[in-house]
Short mmCIF file of C-alpha atoms and ligand atoms in Angstrom, two decimals:
data_model
loop_
_atom_site.label_atom_id
_atom_site.label_comp_id
_atom_site.label_asym_id
_atom_site.label_seq_id
_atom_site.Cartn_x
_atom_site.Cartn_y
_atom_site.Cartn_z
CA MET A 28 -10.41 -20.99 -3.02
CA SER A 29 -7.78 -19.67 -5.36
CA VAL A 30 -7.44 -16.22 -4.53
CA THR A 31 -4.98 -14.69 -2.04
CA ALA A 32 -5.19 -11.65 -0.38
CA LEU A 33 -2.22 -9.78 0.59
CA LEU A 34 -2.11 -7.01 2.88
CA GLY A 35 -0.34 -4.33 5.32
CA LEU A 36 -0.35 -5.06 8.68
CA GLN A 37 1.46 -1.35 9.76
CA TRP A 38 1.13 2.30 8.57
CA GLY A 39 1.76 1.65 4.86
CA ASP A 40 5.75 0.61 3.09
CA GLU A 41 5.89 -2.78 5.17
CA GLY A 42 7.43 -4.72 2.14
CA LYS A 43 4.36 -5.16 -0.13
CA GLY A 44 5.98 -4.88 -3.56
CA LYS A 45 8.78 -7.17 -2.36
CA ILE A 46 6.80 -10.07 -1.15
CA VAL A 47 4.28 -9.73 -3.89
CA ASP A 48 6.96 -10.02 -6.42
CA ALA A 49 8.55 -12.97 -4.35
CA LEU A 50 5.38 -15.19 -4.48
CA GLY A 51 5.33 -14.21 -8.41
CA GLU A 52 5.92 -17.92 -9.68
CA ASP A 53 2.75 -18.60 -8.16
CA ILE A 54 0.40 -16.41 -9.14
CA ASP A 55 -1.25 -16.27 -12.72
CA ILE A 56 -3.43 -12.71 -11.78
CA VAL A 57 -2.33 -9.66 -9.85
CA VAL A 58 -4.75 -7.58 -8.63
CA ARG A 59 -4.84 -3.91 -6.88
CA ALA A 60 -8.17 -3.03 -5.56
CA GLN A 61 -7.62 -0.23 -3.57
CA GLY A 62 -5.75 3.18 -3.18
CA GLY A 63 -4.11 4.62 -6.35
CA ALA A 64 -0.67 6.34 -7.48
CA ASN A 65 -0.72 6.77 -3.18
CA ALA A 66 1.37 3.98 -3.35
CA GLY A 67 4.98 3.46 -3.80
CA HIS A 68 5.66 -0.65 -3.92
CA THR A 69 9.41 -1.68 -4.21
CA VAL A 70 10.91 -4.66 -6.27
CA ARG A 71 14.09 -5.39 -6.84
CA VAL A 72 15.09 -7.87 -9.09
CA GLY A 73 19.32 -8.46 -9.16
CA ASP A 74 20.52 -4.51 -9.00
CA LYS A 75 17.55 -2.84 -10.89
CA THR A 76 15.28 -1.41 -8.00
CA ARG A 77 11.95 -0.06 -9.32
CA VAL A 78 8.91 1.56 -7.50
CA LEU A 79 5.45 0.94 -8.99
CA HIS A 80 2.61 3.10 -8.08
CA LEU A 81 -0.43 1.85 -10.07
CA ILE A 82 1.09 -1.77 -12.05
CA PRO A 83 0.43 -4.40 -9.86
CA SER A 84 3.71 -5.69 -8.44
CA ALA A 85 4.05 -9.12 -9.23
CA MET A 86 3.80 -8.11 -13.16
CA LEU A 87 7.84 -7.75 -13.39
CA ASN A 88 7.38 -11.52 -13.58
CA GLY A 89 6.73 -11.61 -17.28
CA HIS A 90 4.18 -14.78 -17.10
CA VAL A 91 1.75 -12.82 -14.39
CA ARG A 92 -1.78 -10.73 -15.83
CA GLY A 93 -2.45 -7.55 -14.12
CA VAL A 94 -5.66 -6.12 -12.97
CA ILE A 95 -6.22 -2.34 -11.66
CA GLY A 96 -9.50 -2.91 -10.32
CA ASN A 97 -12.46 -1.32 -9.70
CA GLY A 98 -11.82 0.13 -6.68
CA VAL A 99 -8.58 1.82 -7.62
CA VAL A 100 -8.55 5.18 -8.32
CA VAL A 101 -6.20 5.86 -11.47
CA ASP A 102 -4.22 9.18 -12.48
CA PRO A 103 -4.23 8.02 -15.96
CA VAL A 104 -1.28 10.12 -17.26
CA THR A 105 0.64 8.61 -14.37
CA LEU A 106 -0.30 5.35 -15.44
CA VAL A 107 0.94 5.72 -18.92
CA ARG A 108 4.07 7.25 -17.21
CA GLU A 109 4.54 3.93 -15.40
CA LEU A 110 4.09 1.68 -18.47
CA ASP A 111 6.78 4.05 -20.61
CA THR A 112 9.12 3.96 -17.85
CA LEU A 113 9.01 -0.13 -17.93
CA ALA A 114 9.57 -0.46 -21.64
CA GLN A 115 12.24 2.03 -21.71
CA SER A 116 14.06 -0.79 -20.13
CA GLY A 117 12.52 -3.64 -21.99
CA ILE A 118 9.35 -4.98 -19.66
CA LEU A 119 6.28 -4.64 -21.49
CA ILE A 120 2.99 -4.66 -19.63
CA GLU A 121 0.56 -3.32 -21.39
CA ASP A 122 -0.65 -6.46 -23.10
CA ARG A 123 -1.09 -8.12 -19.75
CA LEU A 124 -2.33 -5.76 -17.86
CA VAL A 125 -6.54 -4.36 -17.70
CA LEU A 126 -7.34 -1.32 -16.27
CA SER A 127 -11.29 -1.82 -14.83
CA ASP A 128 -14.03 0.28 -16.74
CA ARG A 129 -15.07 0.55 -12.92
CA ALA A 130 -12.16 2.25 -12.00
CA HIS A 131 -12.38 5.90 -10.95
CA LEU A 132 -10.01 8.32 -12.75
CA VAL A 133 -7.91 11.20 -10.33
CA LEU A 134 -7.83 14.52 -12.70
CA PRO A 135 -5.83 17.37 -12.29
CA TRP A 136 -8.59 19.21 -10.05
CA HIS A 137 -8.08 16.22 -7.74
CA GLN A 138 -4.26 17.02 -7.00
CA ALA A 139 -4.99 20.71 -6.84
CA LEU A 140 -7.88 20.01 -4.04
CA ASP A 141 -6.01 17.39 -2.18
CA GLU A 142 -3.33 20.34 -1.96
CA ALA A 143 -5.68 23.05 -0.98
CA MET A 144 -7.40 21.32 1.42
CA GLU A 145 -4.06 20.09 3.21
CA THR A 146 -3.02 23.87 3.03
CA ALA A 147 -6.45 24.94 4.36
CA ARG A 148 -6.10 22.30 7.43
CA GLY A 149 -2.93 23.86 8.62
CA ALA A 150 -1.31 22.66 11.96
CA SER A 151 -3.85 19.34 11.50
CA ALA A 152 -2.82 18.42 8.03
CA ILE A 153 -2.73 15.34 7.61
CA GLY A 154 0.63 14.65 5.72
CA THR A 155 -1.08 13.34 2.40
CA THR A 156 0.94 11.88 -0.73
CA LYS A 157 -0.68 15.11 -2.84
CA ARG A 158 -2.41 12.64 -5.52
CA GLY A 159 -5.15 13.52 -5.06
CA ILE A 160 -6.45 10.40 -3.60
CA GLY A 161 -8.79 12.10 -0.94
CA PRO A 162 -10.68 13.98 -3.42
CA ALA A 163 -11.06 11.51 -5.99
CA TYR A 164 -12.69 9.33 -4.11
CA MET A 165 -14.85 11.93 -2.49
CA ASP A 166 -16.10 12.41 -6.03
CA LYS A 167 -16.49 8.63 -6.01
CA VAL A 168 -18.74 8.59 -3.24
CA ALA A 169 -20.92 11.71 -3.62
CA ARG A 170 -21.65 10.09 -7.08
CA ASN A 171 -19.83 12.61 -9.01
CA GLY A 172 -16.92 10.41 -10.08
CA ILE A 173 -15.47 9.85 -13.65
CA PRO A 174 -15.08 6.22 -14.30
CA ALA A 175 -12.19 4.72 -16.39
CA ALA A 176 -14.95 3.56 -19.06
CA TRP A 177 -14.93 7.00 -20.50
CA LEU A 178 -11.65 6.89 -21.50
CA THR A 179 -13.22 5.04 -24.57
CA ARG A 180 -15.39 7.71 -25.32
CA PRO A 181 -13.59 10.81 -26.05
CA THR A 182 -16.26 13.00 -26.89
CA ASP A 183 -18.27 12.49 -23.79
CA LEU A 184 -15.06 12.75 -21.86
CA THR A 185 -14.21 16.23 -23.31
CA GLU A 186 -17.41 17.55 -22.47
CA ARG A 187 -18.11 15.66 -19.17
CA VAL A 188 -13.98 17.83 -18.07
CA ARG A 189 -15.30 20.99 -19.35
CA ALA A 190 -18.84 20.69 -17.39
CA ASP A 191 -16.89 19.41 -14.23
CA LEU A 192 -14.07 22.07 -14.27
CA GLU A 193 -16.31 24.61 -13.75
CA GLN A 194 -17.86 23.06 -10.64
CA LYS A 195 -14.04 21.99 -9.27
CA ASN A 196 -12.88 25.87 -10.31
CA LEU A 197 -15.62 27.06 -8.22
CA LEU A 198 -14.34 25.15 -5.11
CA LEU A 199 -10.76 25.89 -5.53
CA ARG A 200 -11.68 29.49 -5.64
CA ALA A 201 -13.41 29.19 -2.24
CA TYR A 202 -9.75 27.54 -0.73
CA ASN A 203 -7.83 30.71 -2.42
CA ALA A 204 -6.49 28.02 -4.63
CA PRO A 205 -5.60 29.02 -8.55
CA SER A 206 -8.15 27.67 -11.49
CA LEU A 207 -7.15 25.23 -13.88
CA LYS A 208 -7.63 25.61 -17.60
CA THR A 209 -8.99 22.85 -19.85
CA GLU A 210 -5.74 23.46 -22.56
CA ASP A 211 -3.21 23.08 -19.90
CA PHE A 212 -4.73 19.07 -19.30
CA LEU A 213 -7.42 18.50 -21.70
CA PRO A 214 -4.82 17.70 -24.40
CA ARG A 215 -2.90 14.94 -22.83
CA LEU A 216 -5.90 13.39 -21.03
CA LEU A 217 -6.72 12.80 -24.46
CA GLU A 218 -3.86 11.29 -25.88
CA VAL A 219 -3.33 8.89 -22.90
CA ALA A 220 -7.38 8.09 -23.13
CA GLN A 221 -6.78 6.81 -26.41
CA ARG A 222 -3.31 4.66 -25.31
CA LEU A 223 -5.48 3.27 -22.36
CA ALA A 224 -8.58 2.67 -24.28
CA PRO A 225 -7.34 -0.86 -25.36
CA LEU A 226 -6.86 -2.15 -21.96
CA VAL A 227 -10.64 -1.04 -20.40
CA ARG A 228 -12.43 -4.23 -19.75
CA ASP A 229 -14.96 -5.48 -17.24
CA SER A 230 -12.19 -6.99 -14.63
CA VAL A 231 -14.93 -8.18 -12.15
CA GLY A 232 -16.52 -10.33 -14.92
CA LEU A 233 -13.11 -11.19 -16.22
CA LEU A 234 -11.49 -12.05 -12.20
CA LEU A 235 -15.04 -14.23 -11.29
CA ASP A 236 -14.11 -16.81 -14.40
CA ALA A 237 -10.55 -16.94 -13.67
CA GLU A 238 -11.56 -17.78 -10.58
CA GLN A 239 -13.37 -20.13 -11.43
CA ARG A 240 -11.23 -21.83 -13.88
CA GLY A 241 -8.91 -22.30 -10.81
CA GLU A 242 -6.09 -19.60 -11.58
CA ARG A 243 -4.03 -18.19 -9.04
CA ILE A 244 -5.58 -14.72 -8.19
CA LEU A 245 -3.43 -12.75 -5.92
CA ILE A 246 -5.18 -9.23 -4.90
CA GLU A 247 -2.04 -6.96 -3.80
CA GLY A 248 -3.24 -4.27 -0.96
CA ALA A 249 -2.23 -1.29 -0.94
CA GLN A 250 -1.40 1.30 2.24
CA GLY A 251 -1.86 -1.01 5.31
CA ALA A 252 -4.42 -1.78 7.91
CA LEU A 253 -3.89 1.24 9.99
CA LEU A 254 -4.29 3.49 7.29
CA ASP A 255 -7.56 1.99 6.79
CA VAL A 256 -10.56 4.49 6.67
CA ASP A 257 -12.95 2.94 8.87
CA LEU A 258 -10.73 0.85 11.05
CA GLY A 259 -7.36 2.69 11.19
CA SER A 260 -6.09 6.09 12.77
CA TYR A 261 -9.00 8.64 12.02
CA PRO A 262 -8.44 11.37 10.86
CA PHE A 263 -5.08 10.37 9.89
CA VAL A 264 -5.37 7.87 7.95
CA THR A 265 -6.17 6.97 3.49
CA SER A 266 -9.68 7.45 2.06
CA SER A 267 -10.09 3.97 1.09
CA ASN A 268 -10.89 0.69 2.82
CA CYS A 269 -6.96 -1.45 3.46
CA HIS A 270 -8.87 -3.30 4.74
CA ILE A 271 -9.74 -7.32 3.38
CA GLY A 272 -13.02 -5.96 3.00
CA GLY A 273 -12.01 -2.97 0.45
CA LEU A 274 -9.65 -5.67 -1.42
CA LEU A 275 -12.54 -7.97 -1.99
CA ALA A 276 -15.31 -5.25 -2.85
CA GLY A 277 -12.49 -3.68 -5.23
CA SER A 278 -11.93 -6.60 -7.23
CA GLY A 279 -15.26 -7.89 -7.12
CA MET A 280 -14.07 -11.38 -5.49
CA PRO A 281 -16.43 -12.82 -2.99
CA PRO A 282 -15.15 -13.59 0.33
CA ARG A 283 -15.55 -17.55 0.04
CA SER A 284 -12.85 -17.28 -3.30
CA VAL A 285 -10.07 -16.14 -0.26
CA GLY A 286 -7.84 -19.20 0.67
CA ARG A 287 -4.71 -16.82 2.27
CA VAL A 288 -4.69 -13.72 3.77
CA ILE A 289 -1.02 -12.78 3.87
CA ALA A 290 -0.28 -10.39 6.00
CA VAL A 291 3.08 -8.15 5.75
CA ALA A 292 4.33 -6.56 8.43
CA LYS A 293 8.08 -4.90 9.01
CA ALA A 294 9.99 -6.08 11.98
CA TYR A 295 9.73 -2.68 13.67
CA CYS A 296 7.42 0.27 12.75
CA THR A 297 7.54 3.38 10.30
CA ARG A 298 4.97 5.87 9.32
CA VAL A 299 4.93 8.93 6.98
CA GLY A 300 2.51 11.97 7.26
CA SER A 301 0.75 13.30 10.58
CA GLY A 302 -1.09 10.92 13.37
CA PRO A 303 -0.35 9.07 16.54
CA PHE A 304 2.49 6.54 16.75
CA PRO A 305 2.63 5.32 20.17
CA THR A 306 5.93 3.24 19.38
CA GLU A 307 7.99 6.02 17.71
CA ASP A 308 11.46 6.53 18.67
CA LEU A 309 12.50 10.08 18.21
CA GLY A 310 15.89 9.32 19.53
CA SER A 311 19.32 7.37 18.15
CA VAL A 312 17.45 4.51 18.01
CA GLY A 313 14.65 6.13 15.06
CA ASP A 314 17.38 7.64 13.68
CA GLY A 315 19.29 4.19 12.98
CA LEU A 316 16.36 2.49 12.14
CA ARG A 317 15.78 5.17 9.05
CA LYS A 318 19.35 5.09 8.03
CA ARG A 319 20.13 0.89 8.14
CA GLY A 320 16.41 0.91 6.49
CA HIS A 321 16.67 3.47 3.99
CA GLU A 322 13.35 4.46 5.51
CA PHE A 323 12.54 7.37 3.06
CA GLY A 324 8.89 7.65 1.00
CA SER A 325 8.57 5.54 -2.41
CA THR A 326 5.99 7.92 -3.50
CA THR A 327 7.11 11.45 -1.45
CA GLY A 328 10.72 10.98 -0.84
CA ARG A 329 9.65 12.27 3.13
CA PRO A 330 11.49 10.79 5.85
CA ARG A 331 9.65 7.80 7.49
CA ARG A 332 9.23 8.23 11.12
CA CYS A 333 10.18 4.83 12.83
CA GLY A 334 9.90 2.96 16.22
CA TRP A 335 9.45 -0.09 17.35
CA PHE A 336 7.32 -3.16 16.65
CA ASP A 337 4.27 -2.43 17.86
CA LEU A 338 1.71 -6.13 19.07
CA VAL A 339 -0.88 -4.23 20.09
CA ALA A 340 -1.56 -2.62 16.79
CA ALA A 341 -0.27 -5.94 14.97
CA ARG A 342 -2.69 -8.06 16.84
CA PHE A 343 -5.72 -5.63 16.36
CA ALA A 344 -4.99 -5.50 12.71
CA ALA A 345 -5.04 -9.41 11.70
CA ARG A 346 -7.62 -9.83 14.20
CA THR A 347 -9.98 -7.59 12.02
CA ASN A 348 -8.45 -8.66 8.54
CA GLY A 349 -8.68 -12.38 9.21
CA VAL A 350 -4.93 -13.03 8.76
CA THR A 351 -3.78 -16.35 8.13
CA GLU A 352 -0.01 -15.58 8.20
CA ILE A 353 2.95 -12.88 7.91
CA ALA A 354 5.19 -12.11 5.80
CA LEU A 355 8.07 -10.44 8.36
CA THR A 356 10.16 -7.93 6.29
CA LYS A 357 13.39 -6.18 7.44
CA ALA A 358 14.67 -8.18 10.04
CA ASP A 359 18.20 -7.83 8.60
CA VAL A 360 17.76 -3.95 9.51
CA LEU A 361 17.35 -4.80 13.18
CA SER A 362 20.86 -6.68 13.23
CA GLY A 363 23.27 -5.11 15.39
CA GLU A 364 20.77 -3.78 18.34
CA PRO A 365 21.73 -5.26 21.08
CA ILE A 366 18.20 -4.89 22.34
CA VAL A 367 15.18 -5.73 20.63
CA LYS A 368 12.05 -3.72 22.21
CA VAL A 369 8.06 -4.96 20.89
CA CYS A 370 5.34 -3.15 22.74
CA THR A 371 2.87 -5.40 24.53
CA ALA A 372 0.31 -3.20 25.75
CA TYR A 373 -0.41 0.48 26.02
CA GLU A 374 -1.25 2.59 29.25
CA ILE A 375 -4.25 5.21 28.26
CA ASP A 376 -5.26 7.54 31.14
CA GLY A 377 -3.36 5.44 33.64
CA VAL A 378 -5.14 1.81 32.41
CA ARG A 379 -3.24 -1.25 30.94
CA THR A 380 -5.17 -2.49 27.72
CA MET A 381 -3.96 -4.80 24.61
CA ASP A 382 -7.25 -3.16 22.99
CA PHE A 383 -6.21 -1.04 20.51
CA PRO A 384 -8.35 2.36 20.90
CA GLY A 385 -10.45 3.72 18.56
CA ALA A 386 -10.01 7.47 19.47
CA ALA A 387 -7.52 7.64 21.96
CA LEU A 388 -4.58 6.49 20.01
CA ASP A 389 -2.78 9.75 20.78
CA ARG A 390 -2.69 8.88 24.54
CA ALA A 391 -1.28 5.45 24.45
CA LYS A 392 1.84 5.04 26.17
CA PRO A 393 3.84 1.76 25.28
CA VAL A 394 4.57 -0.42 27.45
CA PHE A 395 7.84 -2.22 25.73
CA GLU A 396 8.96 -5.91 26.45
CA GLU A 397 13.04 -6.52 25.82
CA LEU A 398 14.56 -8.99 23.96
CA GLU A 399 17.74 -10.11 22.99
CA GLY A 400 19.16 -8.98 19.75
CA TRP A 401 21.75 -10.36 17.04
CA SER A 402 24.48 -8.96 15.61
CA GLU A 403 24.71 -11.61 12.99
CA ASP A 404 24.38 -10.13 8.96
CA LEU A 405 21.26 -11.58 7.75
CA THR A 406 21.27 -11.06 4.27
CA GLN A 407 23.06 -13.56 3.08
CA ARG A 408 20.58 -16.07 4.67
CA ARG A 409 18.14 -18.23 2.73
CA ASP A 410 16.84 -21.28 5.31
CA ASP A 411 14.70 -20.77 8.21
CA ALA A 412 17.49 -22.90 10.03
CA GLU A 413 20.20 -20.13 9.47
CA LEU A 414 18.25 -17.75 11.21
CA PRO A 415 20.15 -16.70 14.44
CA GLN A 416 18.71 -18.00 17.83
CA ALA A 417 17.48 -14.56 19.07
CA LEU A 418 15.48 -13.60 15.64
CA GLN A 419 14.01 -17.11 15.84
CA ALA A 420 12.39 -16.13 19.63
CA LEU A 421 11.22 -12.45 18.38
CA ILE A 422 9.47 -14.10 15.57
CA ALA A 423 8.20 -17.04 18.42
CA ARG A 424 7.16 -13.83 20.63
CA LEU A 425 5.52 -12.17 17.29
CA GLU A 426 3.79 -15.16 16.44
CA THR A 427 2.14 -15.46 20.17
CA GLY A 428 1.29 -12.37 20.35
CA ILE A 429 -0.67 -11.89 16.97
CA GLY A 430 -1.72 -15.11 17.13
CA VAL A 431 -0.97 -15.97 13.15
CA PRO A 432 2.35 -17.88 12.09
CA VAL A 433 4.98 -16.49 10.30
CA THR A 434 5.71 -17.87 7.15
CA LEU A 435 8.29 -15.76 5.57
CA VAL A 436 10.97 -13.71 6.54
CA SER A 437 12.78 -11.13 4.51
CA THR A 438 16.09 -10.45 4.79
CA GLY A 439 16.94 -7.61 2.25
CA PRO A 440 15.36 -6.17 -0.47
CA GLU A 441 16.27 -8.06 -3.53
CA ARG A 442 13.78 -10.99 -4.53
CA SER A 443 15.86 -13.80 -3.66
CA GLN A 444 16.58 -12.16 -0.02
CA THR A 445 13.35 -14.52 0.84
CA VAL A 446 13.63 -17.18 3.63
CA MET A 447 10.46 -19.57 3.50
CA ARG A 448 9.02 -21.09 6.52
CA SER A 449 6.89 -23.88 7.52
CA ARG A 450 3.34 -23.31 9.44
CA SER A 451 4.63 -23.98 13.05
CA ALA A 452 2.31 -21.85 14.97
P1 LIG B 510 5.85 -0.99 0.50
O1 LIG B 510 4.73 0.03 -0.24
O2 LIG B 510 4.76 -1.95 1.15
O3 LIG B 510 5.49 -2.14 -0.98
O4 LIG B 510 7.42 -0.68 1.00
P2 LIG B 510 7.78 0.53 -0.12
O5 LIG B 510 8.44 -0.15 -1.06
O6 LIG B 510 7.20 1.45 0.13
O7 LIG B 510 9.10 0.27 1.39
C1 LIG B 510 9.76 -0.97 1.48
C2 LIG B 510 11.58 -0.36 1.25
O8 LIG B 510 12.17 -1.58 2.13
C3 LIG B 510 11.64 -0.88 -0.02
O9 LIG B 510 13.21 -0.16 -0.32
C4 LIG B 510 12.41 -2.44 -0.60
O10 LIG B 510 13.16 -2.14 -1.56
C5 LIG B 510 12.43 -2.24 0.88
N1 LIG B 510 12.61 -3.71 1.43
C6 LIG B 510 11.30 -4.87 1.58
N2 LIG B 510 12.02 -5.43 2.17
C7 LIG B 510 13.08 -5.63 2.82
C8 LIG B 510 14.04 -6.42 3.68
O11 LIG B 510 13.66 -7.21 4.05
N3 LIG B 510 15.01 -6.09 4.08
C9 LIG B 510 15.57 -4.68 3.66
N4 LIG B 510 16.74 -3.92 4.28
N5 LIG B 510 14.66 -3.60 2.53
C10 LIG B 510 13.45 -4.49 2.42
P1 LIG B 511 1.92 1.82 0.60
O1 LIG B 511 0.74 1.30 -0.69
C1 LIG B 511 2.61 4.98 3.76
C2 LIG B 511 -0.32 7.84 4.04
C3 LIG B 511 0.47 9.52 3.57
C4 LIG B 511 -0.79 10.16 4.79
C5 LIG B 511 -1.92 9.28 4.41
C6 LIG B 511 -3.11 9.99 3.63
O2 LIG B 511 3.66 2.52 -0.39
O3 LIG B 511 2.27 1.50 1.73
P2 LIG B 511 -3.41 9.78 1.18
O4 LIG B 511 -2.12 10.30 -0.07
O5 LIG B 511 -3.55 8.60 0.95
O6 LIG B 511 -4.32 10.70 1.13
O7 LIG B 511 -2.53 10.24 2.62
O8 LIG B 511 -1.77 8.03 4.74
N1 LIG B 511 -0.21 7.08 2.87
C7 LIG B 511 1.01 5.86 3.20
N2 LIG B 511 1.66 5.48 3.46
N3 LIG B 511 2.56 3.64 2.81
C8 LIG B 511 1.21 4.19 1.74
O9 LIG B 511 1.30 3.16 0.54
C9 LIG B 511 0.81 5.44 1.93
N4 LIG B 511 -0.67 5.90 1.14
C10 LIG B 511 -0.98 7.00 1.94
O10 LIG B 511 1.43 9.76 3.78
O11 LIG B 511 -0.43 9.62 5.77
MG1 LIG B 512 5.25 2.05 -0.47
#
């Protein structure tokens, strides 16, 4: 049981990158398993902040090897740009990174279709990141996708791209979107294919062998449980399974190999894009959280919607994912709030419930419990015993509400601003 799965418990941006990096010392191999460059995982070491979209976050620790797994949809141009940016600041990743031959490529027509489909949705737009994620998974599931293995066969890739583009341009025309021309992107695609070809491997066999040898593997989930295409707030979700099931299928790891399922949760809630958000605060509290928490998207720069912690949603996410422990982030952002609210139930059409609904989330009204706040600055605290009583009381309330212990509290974006707690609950 040498595999740890780490996933977001809310609507993404919980601070997964920060936590994965902070756990780096205990990781041999880090794996991305789903999503693509819609993810923006922020890692801060010292005064350097980096946002990773495809490269697994723990790789900023020099000893950690990384895998972009079979379940990921990969924009090869973005990946090379990310490798280059890191190389410019002296972080060399390429000889430690494997790109699964089964991962699927995100190509320019996927981004163009993402844009065109969002425009066509009009007022019901999802608010996607426009990184081509939905259309790339559509092609994969329809069995029209192009796996990363094709990066190693430039002649076949060229032929395939030319043939597929004819079809995609028909589709783009149906959306009244401009057509694409191969000369605009094929030369760059072939250039990055040549660069990435040595990284393309059978990642599944590699991971199974590493697991057998007892290497410590961490699967880094992207997005969050409530954006899962099956269990999230459909249709305002992403196009992959951010659920533990997606982390396993997207890496090839068997369920019995997983010892720990760590869920990262913010001490309040945020959401980017459209869709129901029962605890959203459209007033001064939400504005304050956005300002103090710097709640602007790591991928798109959009302001994040902010609100109070939602225990109903968190409990559902923890139960469906078999979460064994919680890493609580951004507790420091709540410092100075005289009262901290937690949503303990919903009222839907006049009926009180603790169940997270499949279809009626837009009608759910939050029932809040109020807890005492704290004013202390947490950013220098490194020990559980140094955390204020009022924060300990909030943590205890979350632990009983979710039914899972909080084993880590993050008190700032930097790697060392991390408090480990014993498994008490
Ligand atoms: P991810 O997508 O889950 O990796 O999260 P993002 O990186 O998109 O967003 C989390 C933001 O919060 C980033 O700017 C992090 O640097 C920052 N962050 C993470 N943990 C903490 C924390 O405990 N306190 C504060 N103040 N910021 C944090
Ligand atoms: P990380 O890994 C927050 C949201 C988008 C949109 C919906 C669908 O950084 O937590 P998509 O581009 O995936 O088709 O968009 O999902 N979304 C995220 N929100 N964090 C993310 O990733 C997200 N990835 C996608 O804003 O509402
Ligand atoms: Mg993010």
